[in-house]
XYZ file of C-alpha atoms in Angstrom:
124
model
C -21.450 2.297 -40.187
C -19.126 -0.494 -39.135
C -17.496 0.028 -35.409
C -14.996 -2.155 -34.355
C -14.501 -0.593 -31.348
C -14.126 -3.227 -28.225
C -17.143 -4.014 -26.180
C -15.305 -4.156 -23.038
C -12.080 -2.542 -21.769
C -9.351 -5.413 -21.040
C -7.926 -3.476 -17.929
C -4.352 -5.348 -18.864
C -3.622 -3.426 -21.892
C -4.658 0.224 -20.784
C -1.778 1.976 -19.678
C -2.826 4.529 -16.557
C -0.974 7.528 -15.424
C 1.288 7.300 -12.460
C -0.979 9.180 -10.019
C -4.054 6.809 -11.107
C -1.984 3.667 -9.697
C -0.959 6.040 -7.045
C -4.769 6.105 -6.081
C -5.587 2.677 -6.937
C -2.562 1.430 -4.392
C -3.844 3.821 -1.889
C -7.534 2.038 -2.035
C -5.704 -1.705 -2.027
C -3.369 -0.905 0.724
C -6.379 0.436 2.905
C -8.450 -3.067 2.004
C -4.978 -4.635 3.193
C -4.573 -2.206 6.426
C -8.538 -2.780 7.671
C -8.036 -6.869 6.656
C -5.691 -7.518 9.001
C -6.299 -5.658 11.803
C -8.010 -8.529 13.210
C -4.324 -10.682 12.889
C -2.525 -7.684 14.181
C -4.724 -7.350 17.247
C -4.948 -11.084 17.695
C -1.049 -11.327 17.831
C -0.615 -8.330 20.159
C -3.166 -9.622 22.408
C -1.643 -13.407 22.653
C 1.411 -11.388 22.936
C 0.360 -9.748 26.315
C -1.282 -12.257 27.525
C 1.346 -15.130 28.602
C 5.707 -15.786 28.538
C 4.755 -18.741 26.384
C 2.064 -17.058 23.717
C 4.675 -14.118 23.867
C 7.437 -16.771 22.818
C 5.344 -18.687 20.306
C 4.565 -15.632 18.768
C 8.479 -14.236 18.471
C 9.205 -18.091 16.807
C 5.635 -17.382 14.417
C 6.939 -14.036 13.318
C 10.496 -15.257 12.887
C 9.180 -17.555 9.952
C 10.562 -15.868 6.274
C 6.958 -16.062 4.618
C 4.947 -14.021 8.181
C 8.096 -11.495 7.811
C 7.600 -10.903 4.152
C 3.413 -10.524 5.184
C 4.778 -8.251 7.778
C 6.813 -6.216 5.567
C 3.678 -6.523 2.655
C 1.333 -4.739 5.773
C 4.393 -2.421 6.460
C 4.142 -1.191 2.747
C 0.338 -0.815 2.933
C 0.779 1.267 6.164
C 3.806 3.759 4.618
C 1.927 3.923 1.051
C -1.651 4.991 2.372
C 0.117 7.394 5.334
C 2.245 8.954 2.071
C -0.546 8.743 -0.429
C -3.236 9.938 1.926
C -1.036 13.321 2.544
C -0.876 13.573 -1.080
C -4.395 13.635 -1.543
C -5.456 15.767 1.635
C -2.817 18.389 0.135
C -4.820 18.179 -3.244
C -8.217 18.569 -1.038
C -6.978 21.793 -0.444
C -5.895 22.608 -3.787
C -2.181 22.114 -2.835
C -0.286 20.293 -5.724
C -3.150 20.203 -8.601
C -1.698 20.920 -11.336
C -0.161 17.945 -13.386
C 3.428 18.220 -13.333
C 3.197 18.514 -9.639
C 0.671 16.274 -9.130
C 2.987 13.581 -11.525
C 5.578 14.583 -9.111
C 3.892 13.842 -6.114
C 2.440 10.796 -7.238
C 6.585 9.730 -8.250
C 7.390 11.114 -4.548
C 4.879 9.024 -2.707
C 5.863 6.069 -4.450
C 9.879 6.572 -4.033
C 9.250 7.534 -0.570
C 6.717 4.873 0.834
C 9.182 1.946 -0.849
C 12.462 3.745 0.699
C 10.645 3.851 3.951
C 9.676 0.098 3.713
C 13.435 -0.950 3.146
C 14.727 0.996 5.817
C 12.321 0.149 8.312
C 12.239 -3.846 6.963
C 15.985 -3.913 7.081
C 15.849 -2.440 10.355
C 13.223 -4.678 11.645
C 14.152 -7.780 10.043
């Protein structure tokens, strides 16, 4: 018996469902959230702390590349607070069933990116 099936899966050429990269977004934009806490606290505190930190600060964040980080870490926060509804509805057997969990997973992505625009262009 000859197999040729692969020995390993090449992850670029499997096409996952919508609410599978819904999950796998929701475990990359936590790793995002919890990785920079420690430049969000930093900032706020150097913030606080003196007129001239707080202005350096307003010219670091005023920099195109920080404000696109900023709106990257804004995305992370709206997609896990959307996706993490999502899945604590599921928890509770809310939603399991896969046209409306292919729904949801659409919703939660529609709705965390809408969020991000509105609040970037807000922001920005």
């Amino acid at each position: 018996m000859n197999k040729t099936r692969p020995k390993h899966l090449d992850l670029r050429q499997i096409r996952f469902p919508l609410p599978a990269i819904v999950s796998g977004l929701h475990r990359i934009s936590g790793a995002l959230l919890v990785l920079s806490i420690p430049f969000i606290l930093y900032a706020l505190e150097g913030s606080l702390s003196a007129a001239d930190r707080f202005e350096a600060f307003k010219a670091c964040i005023g920099h195109p590349v920080v404000k696109l980080g900023l709106l990257v870490v804004l995305w992370g926060l709206l997609h896990h607070a959307c996706a993490g509804t999502r899945f604590l509805l599921m928890d509770i057997h809310k939603g399991v069933d896969l046209p409306t969990a292919r729904f949801s997973a659409k919703l939660v992505m529609v709705v965390s990116l809408v969020l991000t625009v509105v609040i970037g262009v807000v922001a920005w």
